[in-house]
Structure formats: structure tokens, C-alpha cells
Amino acid sequence: MSYMIRSLMPSDEALLWEMLYHALYVPPGAKPLAKEIIYRPELARYIEGWQTDDIGFVAVLESSFIPIGAVWIRLFNSQNSGYGYINDETPELSIAVLPEYRNQGIGTQLITHLLNNTKNVYSAISLSVSLSNPALRLYQRLGFEVAAQLNDSLIMKKELI
């Protein structure tokens, strides 16, 4: 399977909503979440108001240009913070790879591509991950370190300088 990574564009907003749903961790054996959950304010903030200065990338199959994953960062503030909020200068990373394409290195490539393209823009990036999410190992491997623990979730941070 060959894929390429391209920048997210404002016209990709519908794709981002779909990817936001796939970014939500559902433990094995748990009932899938209702699609409407992404429109709750605490989740919708990851997509609503997407602007050209927000940074993100999408992995698409070379043969069909069908999107199979996406990674993006948004800068939040203390009045509109995300789950991985650290401060007003550290954007929060979101990532999703469609279930049938997981465990093939696509997430690693997406995050690496984003890190390489933001190291001259931000000094750090944060994220939130459930302690039981297998993606935790990916984030650790890529150099994210625990900044805080809230119940069964970690806020992780990667220094870019």
C-alpha cells in the first residue's frame, strides 16, 4: 500500500470531523461511541473555526487519493482549553488513522511529518492520551514525555527545540 502525505486545506473540514471521531479512543470490547459525540463543545473545539494558520496533514492512498489518516495541531487558550492543554503557547496534537490502516506505521509518519514542519514554529507540542491506549507507546517512542496525569489520562509534551 502506497500513500502520500499532504497538507490539510480549509476544504478538508468534513474530513477533519470524520478523523476527530476516529481519534477518540474506545477500549477493546467497549461499545462504539455515537457519531454525534464529536459535536459536543469539548470535542468540537478541535475542528470548529479551522483556519489557514492551523497546521495539519493528511495521509491519502496514492492509487485513489482516499484519506486514511490525519494529524493536526490547534493552539488553545486557558478559556478554551483542550484535554492536553499545557499553556497558551503550546498547541495540542490530534491524530487519527482509520482502523483498517492502523499498525502499519502511518501514525508514526504523520506525526514525524508534523513535527518536522512545526519545529520552527512552536517550541513544544502537547497531547492527551488514555493510559490504556496503545498509541501511548508511539508517543513515548517519538519523544513525548508525561507532563501531568489526570485520572486515567496523561498529558504529554514534546519539546521541539
mmCIF file with all atom_site columns, C-alpha atoms in Angstrom:
data_model
loop_
_atom_site.group_PDB
_atom_site.id
_atom_site.type_symbol
_atom_site.label_atom_id
_atom_site.label_alt_id
_atom_site.label_comp_id
_atom_site.label_asym_id
_atom_site.label_entity_id
_atom_site.label_seq_id
_atom_site.pdbx_PDB_ins_code
_atom_site.Cartn_x
_atom_site.Cartn_y
_atom_site.Cartn_z
_atom_site.occupancy
_atom_site.B_iso_or_equiv
_atom_site.pdbx_formal_charge
_atom_site.auth_seq_id
_atom_site.auth_comp_id
_atom_site.auth_asym_id
_atom_site.auth_atom_id
_atom_site.pdbx_PDB_model_num
ATOM 1   C CA . MET A 1 1   ? 0.000   0.000  0.000  1.00 0.00 ? 1   MET A CA 1
ATOM 2   C CA . SER A 1 2   ? 1.435   3.329  -1.048 1.00 0.00 ? 2   SER A CA 1
ATOM 3   C CA . TYR A 1 3   ? 0.313   6.588  0.450  1.00 0.00 ? 3   TYR A CA 1
ATOM 4   C CA . MET A 1 4   ? 1.439   10.179 0.426  1.00 0.00 ? 4   MET A CA 1
ATOM 5   C CA . ILE A 1 5   ? 1.153   12.946 2.987  1.00 0.00 ? 5   ILE A CA 1
ATOM 6   C CA . ARG A 1 6   ? -0.211  16.341 2.024  1.00 0.00 ? 6   ARG A CA 1
ATOM 7   C CA . SER A 1 7   ? -1.141  19.491 3.928  1.00 0.00 ? 7   SER A CA 1
ATOM 8   C CA . LEU A 1 8   ? -4.649  19.852 5.258  1.00 0.00 ? 8   LEU A CA 1
ATOM 9   C CA . MET A 1 9   ? -6.615  22.563 3.487  1.00 0.00 ? 9   MET A CA 1
ATOM 10  C CA . PRO A 1 10  ? -9.653  24.576 4.594  1.00 0.00 ? 10  PRO A CA 1
ATOM 11  C CA . SER A 1 11  ? -11.713 22.418 2.206  1.00 0.00 ? 11  SER A CA 1
ATOM 12  C CA . ASP A 1 12  ? -10.807 19.370 4.343  1.00 0.00 ? 12  ASP A CA 1
ATOM 13  C CA . GLU A 1 13  ? -13.105 20.381 7.209  1.00 0.00 ? 13  GLU A CA 1
ATOM 14  C CA . ALA A 1 14  ? -15.539 17.460 6.626  1.00 0.00 ? 14  ALA A CA 1
ATOM 15  C CA . LEU A 1 15  ? -12.570 15.097 6.611  1.00 0.00 ? 15  LEU A CA 1
ATOM 16  C CA . LEU A 1 16  ? -11.368 16.549 9.919  1.00 0.00 ? 16  LEU A CA 1
ATOM 17  C CA . TRP A 1 17  ? -14.757 15.905 11.536 1.00 0.00 ? 17  TRP A CA 1
ATOM 18  C CA . GLU A 1 18  ? -14.565 12.273 10.408 1.00 0.00 ? 18  GLU A CA 1
ATOM 19  C CA . MET A 1 19  ? -10.993 11.969 11.659 1.00 0.00 ? 19  MET A CA 1
ATOM 20  C CA . LEU A 1 20  ? -11.944 13.517 15.004 1.00 0.00 ? 20  LEU A CA 1
ATOM 21  C CA . TYR A 1 21  ? -14.408 10.677 15.501 1.00 0.00 ? 21  TYR A CA 1
ATOM 22  C CA . HIS A 1 22  ? -11.680 8.116  14.741 1.00 0.00 ? 22  HIS A CA 1
ATOM 23  C CA . ALA A 1 23  ? -9.273  9.908  17.101 1.00 0.00 ? 23  ALA A CA 1
ATOM 24  C CA . LEU A 1 24  ? -11.499 9.056  20.069 1.00 0.00 ? 24  LEU A CA 1
ATOM 25  C CA . TYR A 1 25  ? -10.160 6.055  21.934 1.00 0.00 ? 25  TYR A CA 1
ATOM 26  C CA . VAL A 1 26  ? -12.620 3.227  22.523 1.00 0.00 ? 26  VAL A CA 1
ATOM 27  C CA . PRO A 1 27  ? -11.178 0.362  24.590 1.00 0.00 ? 27  PRO A CA 1
ATOM 28  C CA . PRO A 1 28  ? -11.379 -3.120 23.071 1.00 0.00 ? 28  PRO A CA 1
ATOM 29  C CA . GLY A 1 29  ? -14.791 -4.679 23.678 1.00 0.00 ? 29  GLY A CA 1
ATOM 30  C CA . ALA A 1 30  ? -16.422 -1.348 24.538 1.00 0.00 ? 30  ALA A CA 1
ATOM 31  C CA . LYS A 1 31  ? -19.490 -0.158 22.683 1.00 0.00 ? 31  LYS A CA 1
ATOM 32  C CA . PRO A 1 32  ? -18.643 2.280  19.841 1.00 0.00 ? 32  PRO A CA 1
ATOM 33  C CA . LEU A 1 33  ? -19.362 5.921  20.595 1.00 0.00 ? 33  LEU A CA 1
ATOM 34  C CA . ALA A 1 34  ? -22.250 7.664  18.857 1.00 0.00 ? 34  ALA A CA 1
ATOM 35  C CA . LYS A 1 35  ? -21.028 9.752  15.905 1.00 0.00 ? 35  LYS A CA 1
ATOM 36  C CA . GLU A 1 36  ? -22.796 12.813 17.356 1.00 0.00 ? 36  GLU A CA 1
ATOM 37  C CA . ILE A 1 37  ? -20.343 12.917 20.267 1.00 0.00 ? 37  ILE A CA 1
ATOM 38  C CA . ILE A 1 38  ? -17.886 14.937 18.152 1.00 0.00 ? 38  ILE A CA 1
ATOM 39  C CA . TYR A 1 39  ? -20.273 17.902 18.204 1.00 0.00 ? 39  TYR A CA 1
ATOM 40  C CA . ARG A 1 40  ? -20.048 18.298 21.977 1.00 0.00 ? 40  ARG A CA 1
ATOM 41  C CA . PRO A 1 41  ? -18.231 21.582 22.722 1.00 0.00 ? 41  PRO A CA 1
ATOM 42  C CA . GLU A 1 42  ? -15.277 19.885 24.457 1.00 0.00 ? 42  GLU A CA 1
ATOM 43  C CA . LEU A 1 43  ? -14.595 17.887 21.272 1.00 0.00 ? 43  LEU A CA 1
ATOM 44  C CA . ALA A 1 44  ? -15.883 20.232 18.570 1.00 0.00 ? 44  ALA A CA 1
ATOM 45  C CA . ARG A 1 45  ? -13.231 22.816 19.537 1.00 0.00 ? 45  ARG A CA 1
ATOM 46  C CA . TYR A 1 46  ? -10.655 20.575 17.860 1.00 0.00 ? 46  TYR A CA 1
ATOM 47  C CA . ILE A 1 47  ? -12.260 21.336 14.468 1.00 0.00 ? 47  ILE A CA 1
ATOM 48  C CA . GLU A 1 48  ? -14.586 24.342 14.671 1.00 0.00 ? 48  GLU A CA 1
ATOM 49  C CA . GLY A 1 49  ? -13.126 27.504 13.222 1.00 0.00 ? 49  GLY A CA 1
ATOM 50  C CA . TRP A 1 50  ? -10.331 25.678 11.374 1.00 0.00 ? 50  TRP A CA 1
ATOM 51  C CA . GLN A 1 51  ? -8.107  28.392 9.933  1.00 0.00 ? 51  GLN A CA 1
ATOM 52  C CA . THR A 1 52  ? -5.323  28.518 7.437  1.00 0.00 ? 52  THR A CA 1
ATOM 53  C CA . ASP A 1 53  ? -2.815  29.159 10.258 1.00 0.00 ? 53  ASP A CA 1
ATOM 54  C CA . ASP A 1 54  ? -3.771  25.848 11.894 1.00 0.00 ? 54  ASP A CA 1
ATOM 55  C CA . ILE A 1 55  ? -1.321  23.147 10.836 1.00 0.00 ? 55  ILE A CA 1
ATOM 56  C CA . GLY A 1 56  ? -2.192  19.639 9.758  1.00 0.00 ? 56  GLY A CA 1
ATOM 57  C CA . PHE A 1 57  ? -1.515  16.857 7.312  1.00 0.00 ? 57  PHE A CA 1
ATOM 58  C CA . VAL A 1 58  ? -3.485  14.032 5.774  1.00 0.00 ? 58  VAL A CA 1
ATOM 59  C CA . ALA A 1 59  ? -2.293  10.641 4.519  1.00 0.00 ? 59  ALA A CA 1
ATOM 60  C CA . VAL A 1 60  ? -4.014  9.624  1.292  1.00 0.00 ? 60  VAL A CA 1
ATOM 61  C CA . LEU A 1 61  ? -3.724  6.467  -0.770 1.00 0.00 ? 61  LEU A CA 1
ATOM 62  C CA . GLU A 1 62  ? -1.689  7.179  -3.901 1.00 0.00 ? 62  GLU A CA 1
ATOM 63  C CA . SER A 1 63  ? -3.927  4.985  -6.056 1.00 0.00 ? 63  SER A CA 1
ATOM 64  C CA . SER A 1 64  ? -7.244  6.650  -5.159 1.00 0.00 ? 64  SER A CA 1
ATOM 65  C CA . PHE A 1 65  ? -6.438  9.743  -3.058 1.00 0.00 ? 65  PHE A CA 1
ATOM 66  C CA . ILE A 1 66  ? -8.752  8.351  -0.365 1.00 0.00 ? 66  ILE A CA 1
ATOM 67  C CA . PRO A 1 67  ? -7.800  9.780  3.057  1.00 0.00 ? 67  PRO A CA 1
ATOM 68  C CA . ILE A 1 68  ? -6.635  7.143  5.548  1.00 0.00 ? 68  ILE A CA 1
ATOM 69  C CA . GLY A 1 69  ? -5.324  9.300  8.400  1.00 0.00 ? 69  GLY A CA 1
ATOM 70  C CA . ALA A 1 70  ? -4.723  12.831 9.582  1.00 0.00 ? 70  ALA A CA 1
ATOM 71  C CA . VAL A 1 71  ? -2.731  14.733 12.167 1.00 0.00 ? 71  VAL A CA 1
ATOM 72  C CA . TRP A 1 72  ? -3.259  18.335 13.208 1.00 0.00 ? 72  TRP A CA 1
ATOM 73  C CA . ILE A 1 73  ? -2.427  20.835 15.917 1.00 0.00 ? 73  ILE A CA 1
ATOM 74  C CA . ARG A 1 74  ? -4.513  23.626 17.358 1.00 0.00 ? 74  ARG A CA 1
ATOM 75  C CA . LEU A 1 75  ? -3.486  26.353 19.711 1.00 0.00 ? 75  LEU A CA 1
ATOM 76  C CA . PHE A 1 76  ? -5.904  26.728 22.612 1.00 0.00 ? 76  PHE A CA 1
ATOM 77  C CA . ASN A 1 77  ? -6.016  29.198 25.478 1.00 0.00 ? 77  ASN A CA 1
ATOM 78  C CA . SER A 1 78  ? -6.942  28.902 29.138 1.00 0.00 ? 78  SER A CA 1
ATOM 79  C CA . GLN A 1 79  ? -10.550 29.973 28.420 1.00 0.00 ? 79  GLN A CA 1
ATOM 80  C CA . ASN A 1 80  ? -10.931 27.417 25.581 1.00 0.00 ? 80  ASN A CA 1
ATOM 81  C CA . SER A 1 81  ? -8.574  24.609 26.545 1.00 0.00 ? 81  SER A CA 1
ATOM 82  C CA . GLY A 1 82  ? -8.370  21.092 25.160 1.00 0.00 ? 82  GLY A CA 1
ATOM 83  C CA . TYR A 1 83  ? -7.724  17.859 27.026 1.00 0.00 ? 83  TYR A CA 1
ATOM 84  C CA . GLY A 1 84  ? -3.960  18.171 26.528 1.00 0.00 ? 84  GLY A CA 1
ATOM 85  C CA . TYR A 1 85  ? -3.720  21.873 27.340 1.00 0.00 ? 85  TYR A CA 1
ATOM 86  C CA . ILE A 1 86  ? -0.436  22.990 28.889 1.00 0.00 ? 86  ILE A CA 1
ATOM 87  C CA . ASN A 1 87  ? -0.298  26.723 28.167 1.00 0.00 ? 87  ASN A CA 1
ATOM 88  C CA . ASP A 1 88  ? -1.325  29.325 25.581 1.00 0.00 ? 88  ASP A CA 1
ATOM 89  C CA . GLU A 1 89  ? 1.902   28.848 23.568 1.00 0.00 ? 89  GLU A CA 1
ATOM 90  C CA . THR A 1 90  ? 1.814   25.045 23.198 1.00 0.00 ? 90  THR A CA 1
ATOM 91  C CA . PRO A 1 91  ? -0.521  23.644 20.533 1.00 0.00 ? 91  PRO A CA 1
ATOM 92  C CA . GLU A 1 92  ? -2.257  20.334 21.077 1.00 0.00 ? 92  GLU A CA 1
ATOM 93  C CA . LEU A 1 93  ? -1.856  17.436 18.687 1.00 0.00 ? 93  LEU A CA 1
ATOM 94  C CA . SER A 1 94  ? -4.735  15.299 17.410 1.00 0.00 ? 94  SER A CA 1
ATOM 95  C CA . ILE A 1 95  ? -4.269  12.234 15.237 1.00 0.00 ? 95  ILE A CA 1
ATOM 96  C CA . ALA A 1 96  ? -6.420  9.563  13.673 1.00 0.00 ? 96  ALA A CA 1
ATOM 97  C CA . VAL A 1 97  ? -5.731  6.672  11.363 1.00 0.00 ? 97  VAL A CA 1
ATOM 98  C CA . LEU A 1 98  ? -8.698  4.724  10.015 1.00 0.00 ? 98  LEU A CA 1
ATOM 99  C CA . PRO A 1 99  ? -8.992  1.383  11.846 1.00 0.00 ? 99  PRO A CA 1
ATOM 100 C CA . GLU A 1 100 ? -8.179  -0.769 8.816  1.00 0.00 ? 100 GLU A CA 1
ATOM 101 C CA . TYR A 1 101 ? -4.882  1.124  8.290  1.00 0.00 ? 101 TYR A CA 1
ATOM 102 C CA . ARG A 1 102 ? -3.596  1.135  11.877 1.00 0.00 ? 102 ARG A CA 1
ATOM 103 C CA . ASN A 1 103 ? -0.388  -0.603 12.960 1.00 0.00 ? 103 ASN A CA 1
ATOM 104 C CA . GLN A 1 104 ? 1.275   -0.007 9.593  1.00 0.00 ? 104 GLN A CA 1
ATOM 105 C CA . GLY A 1 105 ? 3.469   2.972  10.503 1.00 0.00 ? 105 GLY A CA 1
ATOM 106 C CA . ILE A 1 106 ? 1.111   5.626  9.126  1.00 0.00 ? 106 ILE A CA 1
ATOM 107 C CA . GLY A 1 107 ? 0.620   7.326  12.502 1.00 0.00 ? 107 GLY A CA 1
ATOM 108 C CA . THR A 1 108 ? 4.371   7.454  13.035 1.00 0.00 ? 108 THR A CA 1
ATOM 109 C CA . GLN A 1 109 ? 4.883   9.010  9.604  1.00 0.00 ? 109 GLN A CA 1
ATOM 110 C CA . LEU A 1 110 ? 2.102   11.558 10.118 1.00 0.00 ? 110 LEU A CA 1
ATOM 111 C CA . ILE A 1 111 ? 3.417   12.715 13.491 1.00 0.00 ? 111 ILE A CA 1
ATOM 112 C CA . THR A 1 112 ? 7.018   12.797 12.260 1.00 0.00 ? 112 THR A CA 1
ATOM 113 C CA . HIS A 1 113 ? 5.939   14.878 9.265  1.00 0.00 ? 113 HIS A CA 1
ATOM 114 C CA . LEU A 1 114 ? 4.069   17.296 11.542 1.00 0.00 ? 114 LEU A CA 1
ATOM 115 C CA . LEU A 1 115 ? 6.997   17.578 13.974 1.00 0.00 ? 115 LEU A CA 1
ATOM 116 C CA . ASN A 1 116 ? 9.424   18.300 11.123 1.00 0.00 ? 116 ASN A CA 1
ATOM 117 C CA . ASN A 1 117 ? 7.126   21.013 9.788  1.00 0.00 ? 117 ASN A CA 1
ATOM 118 C CA . THR A 1 118 ? 6.443   22.737 13.121 1.00 0.00 ? 118 THR A CA 1
ATOM 119 C CA . LYS A 1 119 ? 9.828   22.746 14.848 1.00 0.00 ? 119 LYS A CA 1
ATOM 120 C CA . ASN A 1 120 ? 10.499  26.272 13.581 1.00 0.00 ? 120 ASN A CA 1
ATOM 121 C CA . VAL A 1 121 ? 7.015   27.461 14.561 1.00 0.00 ? 121 VAL A CA 1
ATOM 122 C CA . TYR A 1 122 ? 6.487   26.166 18.106 1.00 0.00 ? 122 TYR A CA 1
ATOM 123 C CA . SER A 1 123 ? 8.834   25.215 20.927 1.00 0.00 ? 123 SER A CA 1
ATOM 124 C CA . ALA A 1 124 ? 6.697   22.271 22.069 1.00 0.00 ? 124 ALA A CA 1
ATOM 125 C CA . ILE A 1 125 ? 3.558   20.266 21.269 1.00 0.00 ? 125 ILE A CA 1
ATOM 126 C CA . SER A 1 126 ? 1.222   18.536 23.723 1.00 0.00 ? 126 SER A CA 1
ATOM 127 C CA . LEU A 1 127 ? -1.400  15.811 23.572 1.00 0.00 ? 127 LEU A CA 1
ATOM 128 C CA . SER A 1 128 ? -3.738  13.837 25.777 1.00 0.00 ? 128 SER A CA 1
ATOM 129 C CA . VAL A 1 129 ? -3.846  10.036 25.774 1.00 0.00 ? 129 VAL A CA 1
ATOM 130 C CA . SER A 1 130 ? -5.597  7.378  27.816 1.00 0.00 ? 130 SER A CA 1
ATOM 131 C CA . LEU A 1 131 ? -3.258  5.179  29.853 1.00 0.00 ? 131 LEU A CA 1
ATOM 132 C CA . SER A 1 132 ? -4.817  2.119  28.181 1.00 0.00 ? 132 SER A CA 1
ATOM 133 C CA . ASN A 1 133 ? -4.483  3.455  24.617 1.00 0.00 ? 133 ASN A CA 1
ATOM 134 C CA . PRO A 1 134 ? -1.844  1.501  22.651 1.00 0.00 ? 134 PRO A CA 1
ATOM 135 C CA . ALA A 1 135 ? -0.875  4.806  20.962 1.00 0.00 ? 135 ALA A CA 1
ATOM 136 C CA . LEU A 1 136 ? 0.832   5.743  24.235 1.00 0.00 ? 136 LEU A CA 1
ATOM 137 C CA . ARG A 1 137 ? 3.834   3.635  23.166 1.00 0.00 ? 137 ARG A CA 1
ATOM 138 C CA . LEU A 1 138 ? 4.005   5.515  19.852 1.00 0.00 ? 138 LEU A CA 1
ATOM 139 C CA . TYR A 1 139 ? 4.073   8.868  21.619 1.00 0.00 ? 139 TYR A CA 1
ATOM 140 C CA . GLN A 1 140 ? 6.767   7.686  24.017 1.00 0.00 ? 140 GLN A CA 1
ATOM 141 C CA . ARG A 1 141 ? 8.850   6.346  21.120 1.00 0.00 ? 141 ARG A CA 1
ATOM 142 C CA . LEU A 1 142 ? 8.589   9.737  19.391 1.00 0.00 ? 142 LEU A CA 1
ATOM 143 C CA . GLY A 1 143 ? 9.884   11.552 22.475 1.00 0.00 ? 143 GLY A CA 1
ATOM 144 C CA . PHE A 1 144 ? 6.706   12.775 24.169 1.00 0.00 ? 144 PHE A CA 1
ATOM 145 C CA . GLU A 1 145 ? 7.098   12.898 27.946 1.00 0.00 ? 145 GLU A CA 1
ATOM 146 C CA . VAL A 1 146 ? 4.464   12.909 30.669 1.00 0.00 ? 146 VAL A CA 1
ATOM 147 C CA . ALA A 1 147 ? 3.657   16.426 31.848 1.00 0.00 ? 147 ALA A CA 1
ATOM 148 C CA . ALA A 1 148 ? 0.660   15.515 34.039 1.00 0.00 ? 148 ALA A CA 1
ATOM 149 C CA . GLN A 1 149 ? -1.751  12.718 34.845 1.00 0.00 ? 149 GLN A CA 1
ATOM 150 C CA . LEU A 1 150 ? -5.474  13.314 35.191 1.00 0.00 ? 150 LEU A CA 1
ATOM 151 C CA . ASN A 1 151 ? -7.324  10.180 36.322 1.00 0.00 ? 151 ASN A CA 1
ATOM 152 C CA . ASP A 1 152 ? -6.669  7.577  33.607 1.00 0.00 ? 152 ASP A CA 1
ATOM 153 C CA . SER A 1 153 ? -5.271  10.033 31.048 1.00 0.00 ? 153 SER A CA 1
ATOM 154 C CA . LEU A 1 154 ? -1.859  11.552 30.519 1.00 0.00 ? 154 LEU A CA 1
ATOM 155 C CA . ILE A 1 155 ? -0.973  14.976 29.206 1.00 0.00 ? 155 ILE A CA 1
ATOM 156 C CA . MET A 1 156 ? 2.246   14.548 27.262 1.00 0.00 ? 156 MET A CA 1
ATOM 157 C CA . LYS A 1 157 ? 4.622   17.128 25.842 1.00 0.00 ? 157 LYS A CA 1
ATOM 158 C CA . LYS A 1 158 ? 7.335   17.018 23.199 1.00 0.00 ? 158 LYS A CA 1
ATOM 159 C CA . GLU A 1 159 ? 9.970   19.733 23.201 1.00 0.00 ? 159 GLU A CA 1
ATOM 160 C CA . LEU A 1 160 ? 10.826  20.827 19.658 1.00 0.00 ? 160 LEU A CA 1
ATOM 161 C CA . ILE A 1 161 ? 13.872  22.961 20.396 1.00 0.00 ? 161 ILE A CA 1
#
